[in-house]
Amino acid sequence: MASPSPCLLLILIVTLMAATEAVETETTASGPAGKKTYIVRVDHRAKPSVFPTHAHWYGSASFSGGGADPLPLLHVYDTVFHGFSASVTQDRAAALATHANVLAVFEDRVRRPDTTRSPQFLGLRNQVGLWSDSDYGSDVIVGVLDTGVWPERRSFSDRNLGPVPSRWRGTCETGPGFPASLCNRKLVGARFFSKGHDAAFAAGGGGINETVESRSPRDADGHGTHTASTAAGRHVFQASMSGYAEGIAKGVAPKARVATYKVCWKGSGCLDSDILAGFDCAVADGVDVISVSIGGGDGMASPYYLDPIAIGSYGAVSRGVFVASSAGNDGPTSMSVTNLSPWLTTVGAGTIDRNFPADVLLGDGRRLSGVSLYSGKPLAGTMYPLDYPGRSSGLSASLCMDNSLDPKLVAGKIVICDRGSSPRVAKGLVVKDAGGVGMILANGASNGEGLVGDAHVLPACAVGSAEGETIKAYATSAASPTVTIQFKGTILGVRPAPVVASFSGRGPNGLTPAVLKPDLIAPGVNILAAWTGSSGPTGLESDGRRTEFNILSGTSMACPHVSGAAALLKSAHPDWSPAAVRSAMMTTASLDDNLRRSVTDESTGRPATPFDFGAGHLNLDRAMDPGLVYDLSDQDYVAFLCAIGYDAKTVQVITHAPAACPARRPAMEDLNYPSISVAFNGAESNQSRRVRRTATNVGAGAGAVYQARVEMAAGQGLSIAIKPRKLVFTAGARRQSFAVTVTAAAEAAIGGAGARYAYLVWSDGEHEVRSAIVVSWMQPL
C-alpha cells in the first residue's frame, strides 16, 4: 500500500488533540449535557503561519478566543471542505458563528441509507463496446460512502487484477476482526468514521452496538456491501439469493477498484459530520468516482450551503471526481426527490426485465399476481383460512405492527397486512410470532401497483393496490375465505421494462426549479449483489439465515449503477470532466421500454415524465459516444449560486474559494445543464424565457454539423425556438453556443402549477443529443 495520505495525518493529529482534551477536562465518554455536534466552515487562508496545520490552529486557545477552553475537535476537513466539527454547547456554537474567520456553522444531522442482470440491461456486452474499450474500468477507483464492506465476498477478489493505480494514496484502517490484509488489489482501501456518531448519541444512548458491529470498516448492515458490489463487483459464477436470480453476478465496472468509507452505522444512520469526513478523505486518497446512496436527512430540502452532501460533493467535483447520489425513496409524491445540487448526478430507480412472481389463489378460484423472494418450505397447494385484521381490529392490526395481532384470531391462517409504517419483512415476523402460517402484503393507494420482492421469514407475497382490495373484499365477504400462495421462482424477459419504480423520488426540484431532478434513472428494483455475513437477508435480528448475495430495491441500488457507469466512461475518456460524464449519460438516455413504447410510471400506468425519470433510463451502449456534451466549470457553478441569490460569503461556504458575484445577477436557467427547466411566475399567458447553452463536440471527427429539432406532443401550448438551428464544429471551434426561447401561450397556463414537456434534439445523422425541456409554474421553496 502507498504511504499515508494527508487525510490520515489529519486524523492522527485530531485523535491526539482529542485525547489530550479528554485528560485535561475529565470529560466522560458520554460527554457533558447540553452539547451538540456542529460543523464549522472556516476561511482556511486566514491560518496564522505559527501553526503547522489547520488542525493545530482550530484546536488552539487563540482560535477559541483566548480565555475559552480549546475546542474538542471531532473531525478536521482539509480537502473538499475547510473547517472542523466539534461537540459544543449552543452558546459556544453561536459564539463561533461570530468569529472573524468562520464562514458558517450548522448543526450535525442524521441521515439514512436509501434503501446481475442489470449491466446487460444497461446495454453492456462482453468483448465489445464500453466494457472492452474501458478494460472494465480497471484503472478507475470508486469510493463508496455507506455502511462499510464485507471484504471476504468473492465480489471483492483481486484475482488476475493488475497493480493498484500508482496515484492511490489511501489506506486500510484496521479494527476488531478487520486486519489490513483484507484489503487487496480490488478493495484498495477501507476507512470508518464514528466520531460524529459517537458525539451525537453520547448522552441519550442508541449509538453503535458493539455486540453486533465492530469499530472497523466491516459492514454489519449489508447496504454498503451491496452498493459497492453493484458498482464494481467482480464476476462471480453460480451466484444467487437462495436460488433466486441464479447466474453470473457482476458489477457495472467489474475491474474498477473499490475504496469503502464507512460513514453509516447499523440501526442508527449516518451523521453529516462523518459523511463530510468521508468525502474529505476519499478525495485526498485519490478516488475518481464517489457513490453516495444516502438520503436527504429529514425530508426537507436544505439550502446548498447547509447541506454537507452538497458541500462535500462540490469539493469533490471541483477536483475532477464524479459524484452520484440516490434520489430518495419517497415517491411517487411530487417534489420528493432529494440530493438536488446541480453538481451531483441524482439517480432515480427503474425496473429491469427480471421478476420473481408469486400467485395468490383464492378459495373461489381466482388467481392474483404478486412477487416474493420466499425460499423456505412451500405451502404445496394447501388452502388455509384467510384473515384481514383491519376488518375489525383497527389501524395498528391492519398494518401488522408489533404486538397488534391476536394469536387467537390469526393462528393457523394466512394474514393480509397493509403496507406502511413498519418494514415489510417485519410485518411477516409479527404474523409468524402470532402463529400465522403466511402473509399477503397489500399495497396502499400511494404505492399503486409497484412491487418489490422480499426474502420473508414465512410464506408471503406482495400484491398491488388493486389486487389487495380484491383479496380484502373476498376476506370480508366470503363465509369461510381460504387462500394459498404459489412461488414461481425467477422469470426473465419481463415486458415492459424499464418502468419507473413507484418509490423513486420525483421532481420537480423544490429548491431550484431551474435544475431538473432527478437527472436520470437506472436499475433499482430487485437487484442481486453481495451481502454481509453478519445479517440475514431481511436484516431482522431474529433472521439467522446467511447468504452471500441478497436482492434489494431502492434508489440506493440505482445510484451505484451510475457510479459504475461513470467509472467505465472515465476510463474510456480520462479527459472528460464530471459534468461531461453526466451529460453523456443524460443526452443518450432511453425514453422507450423493451416494447418500444414510452417508459411508464409504475404508480399510475401512464407514460412517465421528466419529473419522474429526468432525462430517461441510463443506456451505456450510447453514452460512450454521445457526440456532444454540455460541460460545466467551477465558474459556471459560482454563477449559478449567484443567480439564486447567494452572496459572496455564502458562495464561499460551498466553494471554499473567494467568489465575486457580478453586479447584474445571472439567469439561473443559463447553467449549462444537459436538461432545460423553465419556471414561469404564476399562471399568466404569453410568458417567454430565453435560455442559453454551449455544446462541446467530443465525437471522433473534429468537423461535424448538427441540426436542431424540437419534439413535442400536440396541445402543449408552447412555442420553442432554437437559434441558430445549425451548429458547425471544426478542429478550431469545438464549442458552439445557442439559445432556446420558450414561450407559453394562454392554453399552457391552464391548470396553474401543471407542467409541459418537450425535447430538443441535435442530430448529425449519427448521434442524437437529446435534452428534456420542462416548463412549469412554480417558485422555489
Short mmCIF file of C-alpha atoms in Angstrom, two decimals, residues 369-728:
data_model
loop_
_atom_site.label_atom_id
_atom_site.label_comp_id
_atom_site.label_asym_id
_atom_site.label_seq_id
_atom_site.Cartn_x
_atom_site.Cartn_y
_atom_site.Cartn_z
CA SER A 369 -50.36 -11.93 -9.28
CA GLY A 370 -47.72 -10.74 -6.84
CA VAL A 371 -43.99 -11.09 -6.12
CA SER A 372 -41.92 -12.84 -3.46
CA LEU A 373 -38.38 -13.98 -2.62
CA TYR A 374 -39.51 -16.51 -0.02
CA SER A 375 -37.22 -19.55 -0.19
CA GLY A 376 -38.42 -21.79 2.65
CA LYS A 377 -40.81 -24.71 2.67
CA PRO A 378 -43.63 -24.02 0.19
CA LEU A 379 -47.31 -24.29 1.00
CA ALA A 380 -47.66 -27.07 -1.59
CA GLY A 381 -51.12 -26.00 -2.68
CA THR A 382 -52.69 -26.38 0.78
CA MET A 383 -55.56 -23.92 1.29
CA TYR A 384 -55.52 -22.01 4.59
CA PRO A 385 -58.09 -19.75 6.25
CA LEU A 386 -57.67 -16.09 5.24
CA ASP A 387 -57.89 -13.24 7.74
CA TYR A 388 -57.75 -9.46 7.39
CA PRO A 389 -57.16 -7.92 10.85
CA GLY A 390 -58.08 -4.47 9.56
CA ARG A 391 -61.68 -5.57 9.25
CA SER A 392 -62.30 -5.45 12.98
CA SER A 393 -59.10 -4.74 14.92
CA GLY A 394 -58.14 -1.19 13.90
CA LEU A 395 -55.31 0.51 12.07
CA SER A 396 -52.41 -0.98 14.01
CA ALA A 397 -53.60 -4.52 13.36
CA SER A 398 -54.26 -3.80 9.68
CA LEU A 399 -50.60 -2.74 9.40
CA CYS A 400 -49.44 -5.79 11.41
CA MET A 401 -47.47 -3.65 13.83
CA ASP A 402 -45.64 -5.17 16.82
CA ASN A 403 -47.99 -6.81 19.34
CA SER A 404 -51.06 -5.81 17.31
CA LEU A 405 -52.28 -9.27 16.28
CA ASP A 406 -54.35 -11.55 18.49
CA PRO A 407 -52.96 -15.10 18.21
CA LYS A 408 -56.46 -16.46 18.84
CA LEU A 409 -57.64 -14.79 15.64
CA VAL A 410 -54.70 -15.37 13.27
CA ALA A 411 -53.11 -18.67 14.34
CA GLY A 412 -53.05 -21.17 11.50
CA LYS A 413 -54.17 -18.56 8.95
CA ILE A 414 -52.72 -16.53 6.09
CA VAL A 415 -52.97 -12.90 7.16
CA ILE A 416 -53.44 -9.79 5.00
CA CYS A 417 -51.20 -6.92 6.13
CA ASP A 418 -51.39 -3.40 4.75
CA ARG A 419 -48.10 -1.87 3.64
CA GLY A 420 -46.69 1.10 5.56
CA SER A 421 -45.41 2.36 8.95
CA SER A 422 -43.03 -0.59 9.52
CA PRO A 423 -40.60 -2.61 7.38
CA ARG A 424 -42.28 -5.05 5.01
CA VAL A 425 -40.34 -8.03 6.33
CA ALA A 426 -41.04 -7.04 9.95
CA LYS A 427 -44.76 -7.46 9.32
CA GLY A 428 -44.15 -11.08 8.35
CA LEU A 429 -42.29 -11.67 11.60
CA VAL A 430 -45.25 -10.24 13.54
CA VAL A 431 -47.58 -12.63 11.74
CA LYS A 432 -45.25 -15.56 12.35
CA ASP A 433 -44.88 -14.76 16.06
CA ALA A 434 -48.69 -14.65 16.37
CA GLY A 435 -48.99 -18.14 14.88
CA GLY A 436 -49.90 -17.20 11.30
CA VAL A 437 -48.74 -19.52 8.53
CA GLY A 438 -48.38 -16.92 5.80
CA MET A 439 -48.84 -13.27 4.81
CA ILE A 440 -50.20 -11.29 1.90
CA LEU A 441 -48.70 -7.80 1.89
CA ALA A 442 -51.11 -5.36 0.22
CA ASN A 443 -50.05 -2.05 -1.29
CA GLY A 444 -51.99 1.07 -0.46
CA ALA A 445 -53.12 3.63 -2.99
CA SER A 446 -49.88 5.62 -2.63
CA ASN A 447 -47.80 2.58 -3.67
CA GLY A 448 -50.13 1.67 -6.52
CA GLU A 449 -49.05 -1.46 -8.34
CA GLY A 450 -45.35 -1.05 -7.61
CA LEU A 451 -43.92 -4.26 -6.15
CA VAL A 452 -40.54 -5.30 -4.77
CA GLY A 453 -39.50 -8.77 -3.64
CA ASP A 454 -38.53 -9.60 -0.07
CA ALA A 455 -36.89 -12.68 1.46
CA HIS A 456 -39.68 -13.17 4.00
CA VAL A 457 -39.34 -15.33 7.12
CA LEU A 458 -42.61 -17.13 6.34
CA PRO A 459 -44.55 -17.84 3.13
CA ALA A 460 -45.52 -14.36 1.94
CA CYS A 461 -46.36 -12.47 -1.20
CA ALA A 462 -46.65 -8.75 -2.04
CA VAL A 463 -49.56 -7.62 -4.21
CA GLY A 464 -50.53 -4.31 -5.77
CA SER A 465 -53.23 -1.99 -4.53
CA ALA A 466 -55.95 -3.30 -6.86
CA GLU A 467 -55.19 -6.95 -6.09
CA GLY A 468 -55.03 -6.12 -2.39
CA GLU A 469 -58.50 -4.59 -2.46
CA THR A 470 -59.83 -7.66 -4.27
CA ILE A 471 -58.36 -10.02 -1.68
CA LYS A 472 -59.61 -7.93 1.25
CA ALA A 473 -63.09 -7.77 -0.26
CA TYR A 474 -63.09 -11.56 -0.58
CA ALA A 475 -61.82 -11.98 3.01
CA THR A 476 -64.59 -9.82 4.41
CA SER A 477 -67.46 -11.09 2.25
CA ALA A 478 -66.92 -14.85 1.98
CA ALA A 479 -68.34 -17.06 4.72
CA SER A 480 -65.16 -19.13 5.06
CA PRO A 481 -62.44 -17.49 2.95
CA THR A 482 -59.41 -19.62 2.11
CA VAL A 483 -56.22 -18.96 0.20
CA THR A 484 -52.78 -20.32 -0.72
CA ILE A 485 -49.63 -18.87 -2.29
CA GLN A 486 -47.61 -20.39 -5.14
CA PHE A 487 -43.97 -19.29 -5.59
CA LYS A 488 -42.76 -19.34 -9.19
CA GLY A 489 -39.03 -18.60 -8.98
CA THR A 490 -37.22 -16.31 -11.42
CA ILE A 491 -38.66 -15.06 -14.70
CA LEU A 492 -36.55 -13.30 -17.37
CA GLY A 493 -37.60 -11.22 -20.34
CA VAL A 494 -40.32 -9.34 -18.45
CA ARG A 495 -42.13 -6.71 -20.51
CA PRO A 496 -42.50 -3.80 -20.26
CA ALA A 497 -39.17 -2.77 -18.76
CA PRO A 498 -37.89 -0.44 -17.59
CA VAL A 499 -40.75 1.08 -15.63
CA VAL A 500 -40.21 3.98 -13.20
CA ALA A 501 -40.40 2.46 -9.71
CA SER A 502 -43.28 3.83 -7.67
CA PHE A 503 -40.99 4.61 -4.71
CA SER A 504 -38.45 6.56 -6.78
CA GLY A 505 -38.12 10.22 -5.74
CA ARG A 506 -39.93 12.61 -8.11
CA GLY A 507 -39.46 16.16 -9.26
CA PRO A 508 -39.87 18.99 -9.52
CA ASN A 509 -36.82 20.36 -7.76
CA GLY A 510 -38.39 22.40 -4.98
CA LEU A 511 -35.14 24.20 -4.13
CA THR A 512 -34.13 25.42 -7.60
CA PRO A 513 -36.73 24.56 -10.26
CA ALA A 514 -34.29 25.63 -13.00
CA VAL A 515 -32.36 22.38 -12.40
CA LEU A 516 -34.35 19.30 -13.37
CA LYS A 517 -34.05 16.47 -10.85
CA PRO A 518 -33.72 13.50 -10.85
CA ASP A 519 -31.14 13.52 -13.63
CA LEU A 520 -31.95 10.03 -14.89
CA ILE A 521 -33.00 6.58 -13.70
CA ALA A 522 -31.10 3.28 -13.54
CA PRO A 523 -31.91 -0.27 -12.39
CA GLY A 524 -33.06 -0.16 -8.76
CA VAL A 525 -35.70 -2.88 -8.32
CA ASN A 526 -34.85 -6.44 -7.22
CA ILE A 527 -31.07 -6.06 -7.69
CA LEU A 528 -28.80 -9.00 -6.80
CA ALA A 529 -25.46 -8.08 -5.21
CA ALA A 530 -23.10 -9.17 -2.43
CA TRP A 531 -24.27 -9.16 1.18
CA THR A 532 -22.85 -9.03 4.69
CA GLY A 533 -22.07 -12.18 6.62
CA SER A 534 -23.42 -10.80 9.89
CA SER A 535 -27.09 -10.35 8.97
CA GLY A 536 -29.81 -12.36 7.31
CA PRO A 537 -31.40 -11.27 4.03
CA THR A 538 -34.24 -9.48 5.85
CA GLY A 539 -31.90 -7.56 8.16
CA LEU A 540 -34.02 -8.61 11.13
CA GLU A 541 -32.15 -9.55 14.30
CA SER A 542 -34.07 -12.82 14.55
CA ASP A 543 -33.23 -13.85 10.97
CA GLY A 544 -30.50 -16.46 11.40
CA ARG A 545 -30.14 -17.19 7.68
CA ARG A 546 -26.90 -16.21 5.94
CA THR A 547 -26.41 -15.69 2.22
CA GLU A 548 -23.55 -14.47 0.04
CA PHE A 549 -25.91 -12.39 -2.10
CA ASN A 550 -29.11 -10.51 -1.44
CA ILE A 551 -31.78 -8.90 -3.58
CA LEU A 552 -32.71 -5.33 -2.65
CA SER A 553 -34.69 -2.47 -4.14
CA GLY A 554 -34.32 1.30 -3.81
CA THR A 555 -32.67 4.31 -5.36
CA SER A 556 -29.70 3.15 -3.26
CA MET A 557 -29.39 0.31 -5.76
CA ALA A 558 -29.81 2.61 -8.76
CA CYS A 559 -27.10 5.05 -7.67
CA PRO A 560 -24.15 2.59 -7.84
CA HIS A 561 -25.20 1.57 -11.36
CA VAL A 562 -24.47 5.16 -12.40
CA SER A 563 -21.30 5.22 -10.28
CA GLY A 564 -20.06 2.12 -12.08
CA ALA A 565 -21.09 3.61 -15.41
CA ALA A 566 -19.09 6.75 -14.59
CA ALA A 567 -16.06 4.56 -13.84
CA LEU A 568 -16.29 3.00 -17.30
CA LEU A 569 -16.74 6.36 -19.02
CA LYS A 570 -13.87 7.94 -17.04
CA SER A 571 -11.66 5.02 -18.05
CA ALA A 572 -12.61 5.31 -21.72
CA HIS A 573 -12.45 9.13 -21.68
CA PRO A 574 -9.98 10.19 -18.97
CA ASP A 575 -10.07 13.82 -20.12
CA TRP A 576 -13.82 14.19 -19.53
CA SER A 577 -14.96 16.29 -16.57
CA PRO A 578 -17.65 15.03 -14.16
CA ALA A 579 -20.16 17.29 -15.94
CA ALA A 580 -19.20 15.83 -19.32
CA VAL A 581 -19.66 12.29 -18.00
CA ARG A 582 -23.12 13.16 -16.66
CA SER A 583 -24.05 14.90 -19.90
CA ALA A 584 -23.09 11.82 -21.92
CA MET A 585 -25.38 9.68 -19.77
CA MET A 586 -28.29 12.13 -19.84
CA THR A 587 -28.35 13.09 -23.52
CA THR A 588 -28.21 9.43 -24.62
CA ALA A 589 -30.70 8.07 -22.06
CA SER A 590 -33.58 5.91 -23.31
CA LEU A 591 -37.16 7.14 -23.34
CA ASP A 592 -38.62 3.83 -24.54
CA ASP A 593 -39.06 0.44 -22.88
CA ASN A 594 -38.37 -3.00 -24.36
CA LEU A 595 -41.75 -2.89 -26.10
CA ARG A 596 -40.53 0.25 -27.92
CA ARG A 597 -43.18 2.27 -26.17
CA SER A 598 -42.74 5.23 -23.84
CA VAL A 599 -41.41 4.29 -20.40
CA THR A 600 -44.33 4.21 -17.96
CA ASP A 601 -44.79 5.20 -14.34
CA GLU A 602 -45.40 2.16 -12.13
CA SER A 603 -47.67 4.12 -9.77
CA THR A 604 -50.09 5.26 -12.48
CA GLY A 605 -49.51 3.06 -15.52
CA ARG A 606 -49.28 6.22 -17.64
CA PRO A 607 -46.25 7.45 -19.62
CA ALA A 608 -43.55 8.81 -17.34
CA THR A 609 -42.49 12.47 -17.50
CA PRO A 610 -39.11 14.16 -16.93
CA PHE A 611 -40.25 14.84 -13.36
CA ASP A 612 -40.41 11.04 -12.92
CA PHE A 613 -37.27 9.91 -14.75
CA GLY A 614 -35.28 13.04 -15.63
CA ALA A 615 -33.53 12.54 -18.96
CA GLY A 616 -34.62 8.89 -19.15
CA HIS A 617 -33.10 5.48 -18.43
CA LEU A 618 -29.31 5.04 -18.47
CA ASN A 619 -28.11 3.48 -21.75
CA LEU A 620 -24.38 2.81 -21.77
CA ASP A 621 -24.41 1.43 -25.29
CA ARG A 622 -24.88 5.03 -26.48
CA ALA A 623 -23.26 7.01 -23.65
CA MET A 624 -19.72 6.11 -24.69
CA ASP A 625 -20.10 8.14 -27.90
CA PRO A 626 -22.61 10.94 -27.19
CA GLY A 627 -21.43 13.26 -29.97
CA LEU A 628 -21.89 16.45 -27.95
CA VAL A 629 -21.68 17.21 -24.22
CA TYR A 630 -22.73 20.12 -22.05
CA ASP A 631 -19.71 20.86 -19.88
CA LEU A 632 -19.53 22.89 -16.67
CA SER A 633 -16.70 24.53 -14.74
CA ASP A 634 -16.33 25.96 -11.23
CA GLN A 635 -17.08 29.40 -12.65
CA ASP A 636 -20.38 28.14 -14.06
CA TYR A 637 -21.46 26.80 -10.68
CA VAL A 638 -20.44 30.04 -8.95
CA ALA A 639 -22.55 31.99 -11.46
CA PHE A 640 -25.48 29.67 -10.73
CA LEU A 641 -25.15 30.19 -6.96
CA CYS A 642 -25.06 33.95 -7.50
CA ALA A 643 -28.12 33.62 -9.75
CA ILE A 644 -30.17 32.01 -6.98
CA GLY A 645 -29.38 34.89 -4.64
CA TYR A 646 -26.37 33.71 -2.62
CA ASP A 647 -23.92 36.45 -1.67
CA ALA A 648 -20.15 36.05 -2.00
CA LYS A 649 -19.67 34.78 1.56
CA THR A 650 -22.43 32.18 1.20
CA VAL A 651 -20.98 31.01 -2.10
CA GLN A 652 -17.60 30.60 -0.41
CA VAL A 653 -19.17 28.28 2.18
CA ILE A 654 -19.76 25.85 -0.71
CA THR A 655 -16.77 26.52 -2.95
CA HIS A 656 -14.14 27.19 -0.19
CA ALA A 657 -12.66 29.79 -2.54
CA PRO A 658 -13.25 33.55 -2.70
CA ALA A 659 -16.11 34.39 -5.04
CA ALA A 660 -17.39 37.61 -6.53
CA CYS A 661 -20.93 37.79 -7.86
CA PRO A 662 -21.46 40.09 -10.87
CA ALA A 663 -23.36 43.35 -10.42
CA ARG A 664 -26.05 42.05 -12.74
CA ARG A 665 -27.44 38.76 -11.45
CA PRO A 666 -27.10 35.90 -13.97
CA ALA A 667 -30.11 33.84 -15.03
CA MET A 668 -30.22 30.52 -13.18
CA GLU A 669 -31.66 28.81 -16.28
CA ASP A 670 -28.41 29.58 -18.13
CA LEU A 671 -26.47 26.98 -16.14
CA ASN A 672 -25.08 24.77 -18.94
CA TYR A 673 -27.10 21.75 -17.82
CA PRO A 674 -27.99 18.84 -20.16
CA SER A 675 -31.70 19.46 -19.49
CA ILE A 676 -33.67 22.69 -19.63
CA SER A 677 -36.18 23.69 -16.96
CA VAL A 678 -38.11 26.95 -17.06
CA ALA A 679 -40.34 28.06 -14.18
CA PHE A 680 -42.72 30.88 -15.02
CA ASN A 681 -44.32 33.16 -12.45
CA GLY A 682 -47.96 32.35 -11.86
CA ALA A 683 -50.42 31.16 -14.48
CA GLU A 684 -50.17 34.18 -16.77
CA SER A 685 -50.23 33.67 -20.51
CA ASN A 686 -47.70 34.62 -23.18
CA GLN A 687 -44.67 34.48 -20.90
CA SER A 688 -41.33 33.98 -22.60
CA ARG A 689 -37.86 32.98 -21.42
CA ARG A 690 -34.58 32.66 -23.33
CA VAL A 691 -32.11 30.01 -22.16
CA ARG A 692 -28.51 29.72 -23.35
CA ARG A 693 -26.45 26.56 -23.77
CA THR A 694 -22.99 25.68 -25.07
CA ALA A 695 -22.30 22.29 -26.67
CA THR A 696 -18.85 20.72 -26.96
CA ASN A 697 -18.09 18.28 -29.77
CA VAL A 698 -16.50 15.10 -28.37
CA GLY A 699 -17.15 12.98 -31.45
CA ALA A 700 -14.39 11.12 -33.27
CA GLY A 701 -14.21 13.68 -36.05
CA ALA A 702 -13.16 17.28 -35.46
CA GLY A 703 -15.67 18.50 -38.02
CA ALA A 704 -19.39 17.94 -37.55
CA VAL A 705 -22.65 19.65 -38.44
CA TYR A 706 -25.66 19.28 -36.13
CA GLN A 707 -29.24 20.24 -36.95
CA ALA A 708 -31.83 21.03 -34.27
CA ARG A 709 -35.36 19.73 -33.99
CA VAL A 710 -37.98 20.01 -31.27
CA GLU A 711 -40.14 17.04 -30.30
CA MET A 712 -43.37 17.97 -28.55
CA ALA A 713 -46.80 16.41 -28.20
CA ALA A 714 -49.73 18.35 -29.62
CA GLY A 715 -51.70 20.65 -27.34
CA GLN A 716 -48.81 21.67 -25.06
CA GLY A 717 -49.46 25.37 -25.63
CA LEU A 718 -45.75 26.07 -26.02
CA SER A 719 -43.66 27.71 -28.69
CA ILE A 720 -39.98 26.72 -28.71
CA ALA A 721 -37.48 28.46 -30.97
CA ILE A 722 -33.82 27.45 -31.40
CA LYS A 723 -31.23 29.95 -32.66
CA PRO A 724 -29.16 29.03 -34.56
CA ARG A 725 -30.77 25.79 -35.74
CA LYS A 726 -27.44 24.54 -37.14
CA LEU A 727 -24.17 24.10 -35.24
CA VAL A 728 -20.95 23.73 -37.25
#
